[in-house]
Amino acid sequence: MSRVHLSEHIIARTEHVARAVALIEDSGAAAMLDGWRSDDKRSSGRTGKGGMPAWLDDAAVLALLYTVTSASRPQTVNAMASLVYHGLEREALLLLGVDPSGMGPRDVRERVSRSLHRLLDVLDPHPGTKKERKLVTEQREYEESLDRTVEAERLQRLHELSNAIVMASVRLLPSTYLARWNGNCSVDSTFVPAYTSAGNPRREDADGSRVVSIEPFAGWYVRDSFDHGLTPEMLAAKDAKTKWMVREAKWGWEATTILMGMEDPQREPTYPLLCLGMSFHKPGFEPGPNAVRALRLVRSAGMPAGYLVGDRAYGYSPLLEHFAGPARELGYKLVWELKDEDLGKAQMVNGAVLLEGNLYCPAIMRNSGLVNATRSHRVGDPATKEKTTFGDWKASVDVRAKLLLKPHGRMEADGCARFRCPASGDAPTVICPLRPRDDAKSASLHNVKRAELPRKDERSGLCSSLGGTVTMKPGATYPRYFQELHFGSREWYETYTRMRQTVESFNNQVKDGAFTALASADRRRVRGFAAQQLCVAMILAAGNDRKIERWLQSPVQPDSEGRGPLSIRKLRRRDDVGYGPRGKRTGTVSVDARDREEAA
């Protein structure tokens, strides 16, 4: 028999263990597991009391796993066993309800391992051994043998347990600070590498004789695709860029996270920006529905809803029922970025023009320069490939703003809303031949020419009704392609950019190799989808805990109006030369660069 070596360097103070025990108790995880285990027992027809009690109960296992995670140690059975065997004081052992006295390192490790896998058995959507690699044909047979009802139930259990642990870490923040947050948040997915390889993604396997990965329920992650998934079209592509992307593909999962955002993007937040929830899945797999799954539990925990910022994967791509519809029903107002191929695409909706996420007066369709302004600036003219300057694009955005339809009342949960013609009401932004005005304000308004008006048979109530209002009802395009802020405006830019920076900052913190090392696969060596999701939940919770602890050492104090200080951001080179919020040379500049140009 091989010897078991348990490191003597994993040590945790009693107060750290007590904090972990309190967090797990507050999450209600132990009660959840007890209930699910009882459900499984009833469904299987077992009536006995079972065998010998676990050496570590569920709460102790979770607390132990959280302790090694927050101590920047590997999330392995060896690390947990080492902590119990070498690194805990008597008071900490009593908190966990465990006594390793008289045991050798092998005995402790075996008991910790059995206790951990007893917990995972309640959550595992793919039961069975995790230590052998199957042939493709064997893996297909195994997947066909799975009970899909049980699999879905276990996945839901994992989702609820993971989010309960993350939300418990949020509640570590004193309520005084948490109450300052207004509900603004951002959503993003980050790659979680698997501790294994999966061969070549291009390799074909006609007879099923190839051996699959030991983590068969992971997937290929492609860094530069907009949703990070590997598609058959990418595998069949012949261009050099796509071939390079496929060659650099990595095997693992994605964690979709919901992050708190600042109340005012121009000011420093007066609370730490924490992770509120998560979902776990294959790369590129249903980004919209996975975001909504996490959002539902965030809202059910009593968190407020404000602006919800997402990147290109959450813009035009998801169907209405997959993202925009449920998110709005939960109370969120959507803000997102557009893919280059979606720029300049205009669609008529009940007499209005839906362009790049906003509703405009139909007169905009007679001005191709306004319709294609963003595309010409970011991508270039289709014929000459030349890009317009930032100043030209900004001027076009300002004109577009005058042609925006005005909300007339609040938007319903399903997206249904009334909008008013920009030439109507007491504060018009355009002067239109269909709604003539002769007051002093008319001279400063944008002039819509008669030639720009739609034909009589194309006009809706927007142009023909007395009040100039029209009701937008959910359909094929609206509100799927609608966002609440004017795309390209200063408010949109500041909100989108600062919220996205929050996401990237948090991802960098939890991936930091000196701390929780989410990007390091060899720190998570417990096999299986359930184990990996649980480990990621612990990492996110530990990231929150760390941010809260650092925040409380030097909190940002609000002013008399409850606002944080104005944000002073260091000008980066890419901002100075005109690089965009997506990190590429797109010509869109930062708020700081905008200020300098406007001042000039």
XYZ file of C-alpha atoms in Angstrom:
600
model
C 0.000 0.000 0.000
C 1.217 3.522 -0.858
C 1.814 5.950 1.935
C -0.463 8.965 2.425
C 1.379 12.259 2.741
C -0.537 15.107 4.318
C 1.176 18.470 4.232
C 1.831 20.023 7.617
C 1.643 23.564 6.217
C -2.149 23.917 5.901
C -3.176 25.710 9.065
C -6.281 27.736 9.897
C -7.038 29.751 12.987
C -10.168 29.011 14.980
C -11.773 32.343 14.053
C -11.449 31.473 10.344
C -13.130 28.127 10.889
C -15.843 29.820 12.947
C -16.459 32.263 10.076
C -16.763 29.348 7.630
C -19.149 27.461 9.925
C -21.296 30.592 10.329
C -21.420 31.195 6.581
C -22.511 27.627 5.832
C -25.106 27.764 8.598
C -26.498 31.045 7.232
C -26.734 29.551 3.718
C -29.061 26.778 4.915
C -27.035 24.280 2.876
C -27.149 21.498 5.481
C -30.949 21.647 5.691
C -31.176 21.561 1.887
C -28.989 18.467 1.704
C -30.906 16.712 4.471
C -34.178 17.340 2.669
C -32.857 16.164 -0.687
C -31.331 13.059 0.859
C -34.695 12.231 2.446
C -36.396 12.761 -0.933
C -33.971 10.346 -2.583
C -34.556 7.822 0.163
C -38.334 7.961 -0.282
C -38.170 7.785 -4.074
C -35.936 4.703 -3.908
C -38.275 2.928 -1.485
C -35.737 2.695 1.339
C -37.268 2.829 4.803
C -34.369 1.949 7.114
C -32.224 4.418 9.013
C -29.185 3.647 6.876
C -25.647 2.760 7.896
C -23.071 4.382 10.125
C -23.245 8.202 10.340
C -20.711 10.148 8.321
C -17.558 11.104 10.152
C -18.105 14.683 8.988
C -21.660 15.899 8.523
C -22.626 17.995 5.487
C -22.160 21.345 7.241
C -18.684 20.352 8.442
C -17.630 19.184 4.958
C -18.760 22.444 3.386
C -17.134 24.514 6.125
C -13.897 22.564 5.697
C -13.948 23.071 1.914
C -14.629 26.775 2.360
C -11.793 27.070 4.893
C -9.161 25.607 2.548
C -10.528 27.771 -0.289
C -10.388 31.030 1.667
C -6.930 30.062 2.945
C -5.695 29.988 -0.696
C -5.133 26.241 -0.580
C -6.029 23.553 -3.146
C -9.613 22.310 -3.090
C -8.622 18.672 -2.684
C -9.350 15.846 -0.284
C -5.688 15.848 0.745
C -5.833 19.539 1.668
C -9.007 19.067 3.700
C -7.590 16.004 5.454
C -4.315 17.785 6.147
C -6.192 20.670 7.741
C -8.077 18.279 10.044
C -5.021 16.160 10.841
C -2.429 18.922 11.346
C -3.796 22.415 11.123
C -6.742 22.942 13.499
C -6.857 23.804 17.151
C -9.090 21.848 19.511
C -11.738 24.599 19.501
C -11.905 24.485 15.689
C -12.279 20.694 15.711
C -15.134 21.016 18.174
C -16.851 23.526 15.871
C -16.649 20.959 13.065
C -17.721 18.126 15.363
C -14.745 15.929 14.520
C -12.044 14.209 16.580
C -8.999 12.830 14.678
C -7.132 11.744 17.814
C -5.757 8.223 17.601
C -6.043 8.130 13.791
C -3.319 7.977 11.207
C -3.202 10.196 8.120
C -4.687 7.451 5.920
C -7.679 7.011 8.229
C -8.351 10.757 8.283
C -8.078 11.050 4.515
C -10.422 8.123 3.882
C -13.030 9.517 6.261
C -12.856 13.003 4.746
C -13.128 11.520 1.257
C -16.171 9.398 2.165
C -17.875 12.353 3.830
C -17.273 14.615 0.828
C -18.503 12.070 -1.711
C -21.526 11.281 0.444
C -22.471 14.941 0.059
C -21.716 14.982 -3.687
C -23.876 11.885 -4.252
C -26.946 13.981 -3.403
C -25.988 16.567 -6.031
C -24.314 14.565 -8.773
C -26.302 14.660 -12.057
C -23.974 12.027 -13.558
C -23.604 9.239 -10.961
C -20.968 6.578 -11.276
C -17.204 6.314 -11.102
C -15.150 9.365 -12.019
C -11.789 7.633 -12.222
C -11.921 5.831 -15.551
C -11.895 7.054 -19.116
C -14.538 5.587 -21.390
C -14.542 4.981 -25.111
C -16.816 7.241 -27.142
C -19.275 4.380 -27.612
C -19.278 3.605 -23.886
C -19.838 7.272 -23.045
C -22.788 7.460 -25.435
C -24.343 4.390 -23.845
C -23.826 5.865 -20.395
C -25.451 9.170 -21.328
C -28.407 7.346 -22.901
C -28.859 5.378 -19.672
C -29.162 8.520 -17.531
C -32.568 9.346 -16.112
C -33.148 12.845 -17.521
C -35.622 13.691 -14.781
C -33.103 12.835 -12.066
C -30.350 14.672 -13.977
C -32.441 17.851 -14.191
C -33.360 17.575 -10.509
C -29.719 17.205 -9.455
C -28.659 20.130 -11.637
C -31.297 22.285 -9.964
C -30.056 21.182 -6.537
C -26.521 22.164 -7.487
C -27.743 25.524 -8.714
C -29.690 26.258 -5.530
C -26.911 25.116 -3.192
C -24.186 27.038 -5.039
C -26.192 30.245 -5.067
C -27.159 29.860 -1.410
C -23.454 29.738 -0.501
C -22.625 32.751 -2.689
C -25.545 34.760 -1.281
C -24.523 33.885 2.280
C -21.140 35.462 1.548
C -22.912 38.627 0.322
C -24.714 38.834 3.673
C -21.336 39.029 5.400
C -21.422 42.675 4.339
C -23.128 44.821 7.005
C -26.628 45.806 5.932
C -25.725 49.514 6.191
C -23.455 49.167 3.153
C -25.644 46.704 1.272
C -28.628 49.090 1.524
C -26.701 51.699 -0.497
C -26.778 49.520 -3.621
C -29.616 50.305 -6.043
C -29.739 47.027 -7.972
C -27.463 47.815 -10.937
C -25.498 44.733 -11.921
C -23.650 43.071 -14.777
C -23.598 39.542 -16.152
C -20.687 37.709 -17.723
C -19.218 34.250 -18.165
C -15.674 33.251 -17.289
C -13.765 30.111 -18.249
C -13.102 27.386 -15.667
C -10.442 24.965 -16.977
C -10.735 21.255 -16.301
C -7.899 19.278 -14.703
C -7.502 17.066 -17.747
C -6.978 17.161 -21.495
C -9.421 16.172 -24.218
C -7.245 15.620 -27.261
C -7.706 17.417 -30.562
C -11.083 19.086 -31.219
C -10.708 18.429 -34.953
C -10.183 14.715 -34.591
C -13.024 12.670 -36.039
C -14.143 9.397 -34.514
C -16.254 7.447 -36.975
C -16.182 4.099 -35.146
C -16.350 5.415 -31.569
C -13.012 3.891 -30.551
C -11.495 7.103 -29.241
C -11.180 7.589 -25.489
C -13.119 10.595 -24.148
C -11.929 13.002 -21.496
C -12.101 11.924 -17.869
C -14.308 15.033 -17.500
C -16.736 14.141 -20.320
C -19.375 16.717 -19.335
C -17.052 19.665 -19.938
C -16.712 21.301 -23.363
C -14.425 23.231 -25.680
C -13.848 26.918 -24.915
C -12.831 29.280 -27.727
C -11.420 32.575 -26.491
C -12.245 34.881 -29.412
C -15.732 33.706 -30.408
C -18.495 35.957 -29.095
C -20.159 33.231 -26.971
C -16.943 31.150 -26.476
C -18.495 27.938 -27.794
C -16.934 25.669 -30.450
C -19.317 25.104 -33.376
C -19.218 22.673 -36.353
C -18.897 25.710 -38.628
C -15.699 26.714 -36.858
C -14.291 23.203 -37.204
C -15.048 23.229 -40.951
C -13.652 26.734 -41.563
C -10.502 27.046 -43.640
C -9.380 30.604 -42.861
C -6.234 31.036 -40.776
C -7.886 33.032 -37.966
C -10.562 30.418 -37.268
C -8.036 27.589 -37.503
C -5.915 29.341 -34.900
C -8.952 29.798 -32.637
C -9.781 26.087 -32.864
C -6.168 25.096 -32.256
C -6.116 27.238 -29.086
C -9.423 25.822 -27.758
C -9.379 24.674 -24.121
C -11.394 22.029 -22.268
C -13.512 23.012 -19.295
C -16.671 24.856 -18.240
C -17.975 28.376 -17.871
C -19.316 30.082 -14.774
C -21.903 32.784 -15.453
C -21.735 35.347 -12.663
C -23.935 38.265 -11.602
C -21.891 41.183 -10.203
C -23.053 44.259 -8.310
C -22.524 47.544 -10.148
C -22.048 51.137 -9.044
C -25.070 53.354 -8.529
C -23.534 56.228 -10.513
C -20.828 55.326 -13.083
C -19.235 58.760 -12.655
C -18.697 58.217 -8.922
C -16.919 55.707 -6.752
C -19.291 53.175 -5.150
C -19.897 53.434 -1.417
C -20.106 49.649 -1.075
C -17.954 46.734 -2.317
C -18.928 45.250 -5.690
C -19.701 41.613 -4.880
C -20.752 38.515 -6.788
C -24.475 37.911 -6.231
C -25.096 34.625 -8.013
C -23.834 32.093 -10.533
C -24.662 29.290 -12.907
C -22.310 26.607 -14.228
C -22.364 25.056 -17.691
C -20.450 24.090 -20.814
C -18.776 26.968 -22.704
C -21.127 28.776 -25.073
C -24.138 26.860 -23.777
C -27.311 28.989 -23.621
C -25.801 32.226 -22.237
C -29.218 33.883 -21.917
C -31.043 31.111 -19.986
C -28.034 30.557 -17.718
C -27.950 34.244 -16.844
C -31.680 34.209 -16.096
C -31.316 31.156 -13.832
C -28.846 33.058 -11.678
C -30.915 36.261 -11.768
C -34.023 34.476 -10.494
C -32.275 33.363 -7.326
C -30.718 36.797 -6.865
C -34.176 38.368 -6.942
C -35.693 35.635 -4.755
C -33.066 36.502 -2.130
C -34.617 39.973 -1.879
C -32.006 41.857 -3.918
C -33.191 44.972 -5.838
C -33.165 45.230 -9.649
C -31.743 48.102 -11.722
C -29.750 48.213 -14.934
C -28.407 44.860 -16.140
C -25.310 45.166 -18.339
C -24.154 42.372 -20.645
C -21.675 41.992 -23.486
C -22.374 40.917 -27.078
C -23.551 37.449 -26.025
C -26.559 39.030 -24.285
C -27.547 41.522 -26.992
C -29.190 40.432 -30.217
C -28.353 36.724 -29.964
C -30.662 35.206 -27.286
C -34.340 34.781 -28.121
C -36.794 37.026 -26.280
C -38.015 34.176 -24.067
C -34.428 33.160 -23.281
C -33.118 36.431 -21.887
C -34.703 39.852 -22.460
C -38.247 38.764 -21.597
C -37.493 36.985 -18.284
C -34.929 39.621 -17.271
C -37.468 42.418 -17.697
C -40.104 40.401 -15.852
C -37.626 40.255 -12.967
C -37.438 44.055 -13.028
C -34.152 44.673 -14.863
C -33.475 47.356 -17.484
C -31.135 46.032 -20.148
C -27.936 47.560 -21.505
C -25.649 45.659 -23.872
C -22.992 45.895 -26.592
C -23.542 44.996 -30.258
C -21.618 42.731 -32.596
C -20.164 44.420 -35.674
C -22.499 42.512 -37.993
C -25.543 43.890 -36.129
C -24.569 47.532 -36.586
C -26.743 49.519 -38.985
C -29.507 46.919 -39.114
C -32.834 48.758 -38.999
C -36.285 47.186 -38.693
C -39.749 48.748 -38.816
C -41.850 48.099 -35.706
C -45.379 49.544 -35.623
C -44.340 52.575 -37.656
C -41.099 53.216 -35.722
C -37.539 52.213 -36.566
C -35.710 49.790 -34.265
C -31.999 50.452 -34.793
C -29.113 49.228 -32.617
C -31.378 48.681 -29.631
C -33.340 51.942 -29.760
C -36.618 53.177 -31.286
C -36.445 56.156 -33.663
C -38.688 58.381 -35.745
C -39.194 56.770 -39.206
C -37.539 59.809 -40.814
C -34.156 58.327 -39.871
C -34.553 55.738 -42.634
C -34.130 58.465 -45.289
C -30.716 59.326 -43.850
C -28.310 56.455 -44.474
C -25.502 58.401 -42.820
C -27.350 58.297 -39.489
C -28.399 54.665 -39.894
C -24.848 53.501 -40.680
C -23.018 55.957 -38.409
C -21.745 53.433 -35.871
C -20.874 50.856 -38.510
C -18.944 53.431 -40.565
C -17.009 54.491 -37.480
C -16.259 51.053 -36.085
C -15.998 48.848 -39.201
C -15.606 51.318 -42.053
C -17.405 52.130 -45.261
C -18.376 48.925 -47.140
C -16.810 50.213 -50.361
C -13.725 52.145 -49.258
C -13.155 50.472 -45.812
C -12.336 53.923 -44.465
C -13.596 54.738 -40.974
C -15.251 57.973 -39.993
C -13.708 60.047 -37.219
C -14.868 60.016 -33.643
C -16.126 63.561 -33.969
C -18.302 62.664 -36.963
C -19.699 59.639 -35.160
C -20.417 61.633 -32.003
C -22.237 64.275 -34.048
C -24.353 61.541 -35.641
C -25.176 60.059 -32.223
C -26.288 63.491 -31.026
C -28.620 63.853 -34.035
C -29.946 60.345 -33.460
C -30.768 61.317 -29.879
C -33.160 63.974 -31.170
C -34.981 61.382 -33.280
C -35.447 58.966 -30.375
C -39.004 58.054 -29.419
C -39.886 59.199 -25.913
C -41.224 56.720 -23.329
C -44.814 57.594 -22.455
C -45.458 55.818 -19.176
C -43.692 52.842 -17.692
C -42.778 49.613 -19.416
C -44.783 46.551 -18.387
C -43.116 43.373 -17.184
C -43.531 41.737 -20.612
C -41.926 44.732 -22.365
C -45.175 46.306 -23.560
C -44.813 50.100 -23.501
C -46.111 53.310 -25.030
C -43.844 55.732 -26.875
C -44.386 59.257 -28.149
C -43.290 60.965 -31.366
C -40.235 63.233 -30.752
C -42.156 66.116 -32.357
C -45.069 65.899 -29.904
C -45.578 66.992 -26.305
C -44.303 69.996 -24.395
C -40.604 69.187 -24.902
C -40.157 68.201 -28.560
C -36.710 67.466 -29.988
C -37.638 67.718 -33.688
C -39.858 69.909 -35.854
C -41.939 67.828 -38.263
C -44.218 68.914 -41.153
C -46.904 66.606 -39.730
C -46.780 68.483 -36.408
C -45.921 72.092 -37.266
C -44.982 74.518 -34.514
C -44.437 78.237 -34.580
C -43.084 78.874 -31.110
C -39.622 80.203 -30.318
C -38.294 76.734 -29.576
C -38.759 75.570 -33.154
C -35.598 77.258 -34.428
C -33.358 75.079 -32.231
C -35.076 71.777 -33.020
C -33.881 69.209 -35.547
C -35.779 69.757 -38.774
C -37.425 66.727 -40.372
C -37.895 67.383 -44.071
C -41.081 66.436 -45.901
C -39.077 64.156 -48.189
C -37.988 62.147 -45.140
C -41.528 61.339 -44.040
C -42.903 57.827 -44.604
C -45.659 57.374 -47.187
C -49.232 57.736 -45.936
C -49.857 53.984 -46.176
C -46.736 53.336 -44.035
C -47.655 55.703 -41.201
C -48.847 54.357 -37.869
C -50.428 56.118 -34.917
C -46.969 57.517 -34.216
C -47.368 59.896 -37.182
C -51.148 60.065 -37.585
C -52.657 60.132 -34.084
C -53.424 63.411 -32.358
C -51.128 62.718 -29.419
C -48.414 61.018 -31.489
C -48.292 57.934 -29.269
C -47.960 54.300 -30.227
C -48.039 51.095 -28.166
C -45.202 48.640 -28.666
C -46.249 45.094 -27.903
C -43.970 42.056 -27.604
C -43.297 40.538 -31.005
C -40.565 39.072 -33.154
C -38.231 42.068 -32.779
C -39.538 44.207 -29.918
C -38.582 44.062 -27.074
C -35.959 41.421 -27.875
C -33.709 43.970 -29.579
C -34.533 46.930 -27.331
C -32.241 48.378 -24.676
C -33.097 51.096 -22.201
C -30.168 53.488 -22.779
C -29.347 55.281 -26.038
C -26.625 53.230 -27.711
C -23.450 55.275 -28.145
C -24.499 58.067 -25.816
C -22.315 59.232 -22.946
C -24.702 57.669 -20.416
C -24.647 54.341 -22.281
C -20.870 54.401 -22.579
C -20.232 55.206 -18.941
C -22.740 52.649 -17.670
C -21.561 49.877 -19.975
C -17.828 50.494 -19.560
C -17.733 50.848 -15.788
C -19.964 47.812 -15.256
C -17.840 45.702 -17.583
C -14.717 46.824 -15.745
C -16.328 45.568 -12.538
C -16.723 42.115 -14.085
C -13.164 41.943 -15.381
C -11.784 43.158 -12.062
C -13.641 40.506 -10.068
C -12.619 37.774 -12.542
C -8.980 38.794 -12.183
C -9.240 38.671 -8.411
C -10.731 35.176 -8.185
C -8.309 33.888 -10.845
C -5.298 35.300 -9.017
C -2.885 32.417 -8.471
C -1.844 33.837 -5.110
C -5.394 33.529 -3.814
C -8.282 31.329 -4.990
C -6.707 30.593 -8.413
C -9.897 29.871 -10.360
C -7.825 29.742 -13.558
C -5.595 27.000 -12.140
C -7.133 23.593 -12.864
C -4.718 21.679 -10.648
C -6.125 23.468 -7.598
C -9.494 21.675 -8.180
C -8.728 17.954 -8.415
C -12.026 16.473 -7.254
C -13.598 14.909 -10.335
C -17.085 15.431 -11.669
C -19.433 18.247 -12.672
C -20.980 18.520 -9.191
C -17.619 18.777 -7.444
C -16.374 21.418 -9.866
C -19.477 23.580 -9.505
C -19.287 23.358 -5.726
C -15.611 24.359 -5.819
C -16.384 27.357 -8.042
C -19.176 28.467 -5.680
C -16.691 28.336 -2.790
C -14.193 30.398 -4.798
C -16.781 33.091 -5.570
C -17.889 33.173 -1.935
C -14.281 33.444 -0.758
C -13.756 36.263 -3.282
C -16.688 38.135 -1.765
C -15.393 37.501 1.743
C -11.993 38.883 0.838
C -13.460 42.009 -0.811
C -15.680 42.680 2.203
C -12.800 42.279 4.632
C -10.611 44.676 2.634
C -13.483 47.135 2.170
C -14.250 47.360 5.873
C -10.637 48.329 6.531
C -11.055 51.509 4.447
C -14.648 52.114 3.307
C -15.575 54.937 0.923
C -17.639 57.485 2.803
C -20.712 59.020 1.104
C -21.314 62.760 1.015
C -24.333 64.554 2.495
C -26.453 63.367 -0.436
C -25.359 59.748 -0.071
C -23.055 59.848 -3.117
C -19.509 58.633 -3.439
C -16.634 60.875 -4.585
C -16.214 61.619 -8.294
C -14.223 58.910 -10.015
C -10.739 59.938 -11.105
C -9.516 57.468 -13.685
C -6.008 57.286 -15.039
C -5.974 57.814 -18.797
C -4.770 54.682 -20.576
C -2.903 54.783 -23.870
C -5.703 53.009 -25.706
C -8.119 55.700 -24.507
C -5.781 58.437 -25.699
C -5.416 57.038 -29.225
C -9.046 56.044 -29.592
C -9.354 52.357 -28.743
C -12.788 51.110 -27.781
C -14.411 49.609 -24.684
C -13.923 46.124 -26.144
C -10.147 46.510 -26.106
C -9.744 46.673 -29.901
C -8.880 49.525 -32.234
C -12.482 50.394 -32.944
C -12.205 54.157 -32.707
C -14.545 54.528 -29.730
C -12.814 56.463 -26.975
C -13.156 56.719 -23.244
C -15.100 59.293 -21.284
C -11.826 61.022 -20.374
C -10.821 61.347 -24.021
C -14.305 62.575 -24.865
C -13.994 65.298 -22.242
C -10.697 66.500 -23.706
C -12.094 66.593 -27.232
C -15.245 68.407 -26.147
C -13.147 70.935 -24.222
C -10.995 71.520 -27.297
